[in-house]
XYZ file of C-alpha atoms in Angstrom:
141
model
C -32.344 -24.334 -22.871
C -28.555 -24.294 -23.300
C -28.745 -20.567 -24.133
C -30.652 -19.821 -20.910
C -28.164 -21.833 -18.853
C -25.249 -19.989 -20.464
C -26.933 -16.618 -19.874
C -27.597 -17.544 -16.235
C -23.945 -18.507 -15.635
C -22.702 -15.325 -17.313
C -25.020 -13.213 -15.165
C -23.849 -14.914 -11.957
C -20.168 -14.480 -12.875
C -20.715 -10.801 -13.724
C -22.438 -10.209 -10.378
C -19.598 -11.887 -8.485
C -17.033 -9.772 -10.332
C -18.926 -6.540 -9.626
C -19.376 -7.390 -5.933
C -15.678 -8.263 -5.581
C -14.614 -5.115 -7.395
C -16.952 -2.926 -5.366
C -15.262 -3.978 -2.139
C -11.798 -2.820 -3.195
C -11.082 0.818 -2.425
C -8.759 3.472 -3.802
C -6.580 5.590 -1.507
C -4.412 8.613 -2.221
C -1.100 9.603 -0.652
C 0.023 13.114 -1.552
C 3.584 14.409 -1.536
C 3.419 17.781 0.227
C 6.750 19.536 0.460
C 9.002 17.025 2.191
C 6.273 14.793 3.626
C 3.774 12.193 2.505
C 0.196 12.759 3.670
C -1.060 10.719 5.299
C 2.131 9.407 6.903
C 0.461 6.080 7.772
C -2.487 4.702 5.852
C -4.542 1.612 6.716
C -6.054 -0.277 3.799
C -7.637 -3.637 3.066
C -6.031 -6.337 0.923
C -6.923 -5.669 -2.707
C -7.044 -1.902 -2.225
C -5.091 0.441 -4.465
C -2.860 3.327 -3.415
C -2.165 6.291 -5.689
C 0.842 8.489 -4.905
C 0.317 11.967 -6.377
C 2.138 15.296 -6.646
C 5.456 13.468 -7.018
C 7.297 16.297 -8.814
C 10.712 15.549 -7.224
C 9.883 12.390 -5.290
C 9.729 8.630 -5.570
C 8.503 5.666 -3.516
C 11.078 3.098 -2.437
C 9.647 0.141 -0.503
C 12.362 -0.855 1.926
C 13.682 -4.421 1.848
C 13.288 -5.934 5.329
C 10.492 -3.478 6.159
C 7.776 -5.117 4.055
C 6.014 -8.471 4.461
C 8.235 -11.499 3.874
C 7.925 -12.845 0.356
C 6.751 -9.485 -0.984
C 8.902 -7.905 -3.654
C 10.229 -4.463 -2.821
C 9.794 -1.884 -5.556
C 11.115 1.548 -6.447
C 9.046 3.934 -8.524
C 10.545 6.308 -11.074
C 11.357 9.827 -9.905
C 8.721 12.502 -10.495
C 5.957 10.085 -11.558
C 2.606 9.686 -9.860
C 2.044 5.944 -9.472
C -0.648 3.437 -8.573
C -0.113 0.085 -6.846
C -2.542 -2.559 -5.606
C -1.628 -4.371 -2.386
C -2.830 -7.929 -1.811
C -0.489 -9.217 0.924
C -1.276 -8.285 4.525
C 1.339 -6.554 6.624
C 3.214 -3.323 7.168
C 5.014 -1.681 4.246
C 7.578 1.026 5.018
C 8.719 3.282 2.181
C 10.844 6.358 1.660
C 11.491 9.086 -0.870
C 15.142 8.474 -1.752
C 16.293 12.080 -2.251
C 14.436 13.384 0.818
C 14.704 10.663 3.469
C 17.290 12.830 5.260
C 14.409 15.229 5.910
C 12.272 12.303 7.122
C 10.199 11.863 3.961
C 8.773 8.385 4.229
C 5.508 6.650 4.865
C 3.834 3.420 5.847
C 0.960 1.284 4.657
C -0.772 -1.191 6.907
C -2.561 -3.682 4.690
C -5.143 -5.681 6.644
C -3.540 -7.231 9.703
C 0.009 -6.095 10.559
C 1.339 -9.649 10.194
C 4.995 -8.568 10.151
C 4.823 -6.266 13.182
C 7.414 -8.265 15.156
C 9.782 -8.275 12.169
C 9.403 -4.503 11.819
C 10.069 -4.033 15.550
C 13.250 -6.112 15.324
C 14.805 -3.853 12.668
C 17.298 -1.208 13.795
C 16.025 1.823 11.911
C 17.121 5.335 12.796
C 17.052 8.800 11.299
C 14.146 10.018 9.211
C 12.958 6.513 8.429
C 13.065 5.623 12.139
C 10.333 8.187 12.801
C 8.160 6.548 10.132
C 8.768 3.070 11.570
C 7.938 4.261 15.104
C 4.665 5.809 13.916
C 3.733 2.666 11.953
C 4.404 0.461 14.986
C 2.271 2.707 17.192
C -0.603 2.618 14.663
C -0.331 -1.174 14.226
C -0.302 -1.815 17.972
C -3.461 0.282 18.366
C -5.380 -1.978 15.951
């Protein structure tokens, strides 16, 4: 009887894990010349983003332009990377060597909980274009 109970619990836990895993999605952002495509991507919490074709690029999440309490990160140059996002909000990032050409992007994870904080930032230049596009996309949700 104990064996059947243990088997039943294991089966239930496996099903819950598979269902939870099946709901998470994978997304790809591709570096194309001096732009990330797509520029803005909307994902759900728990989804994973893969940045590819990063031959001379990196991803630098900008402090003050990500959800409060979230740690900003910088990826190594020329490495394709994968990151899972669990915290809702808008994440603005740039390619450090090419931000002068406007190479940046935005993720909107779930609800854009930090939209007002993003709007209050004084961002200009190439990154300003990315922020403006992210705000427009978030307001349309």
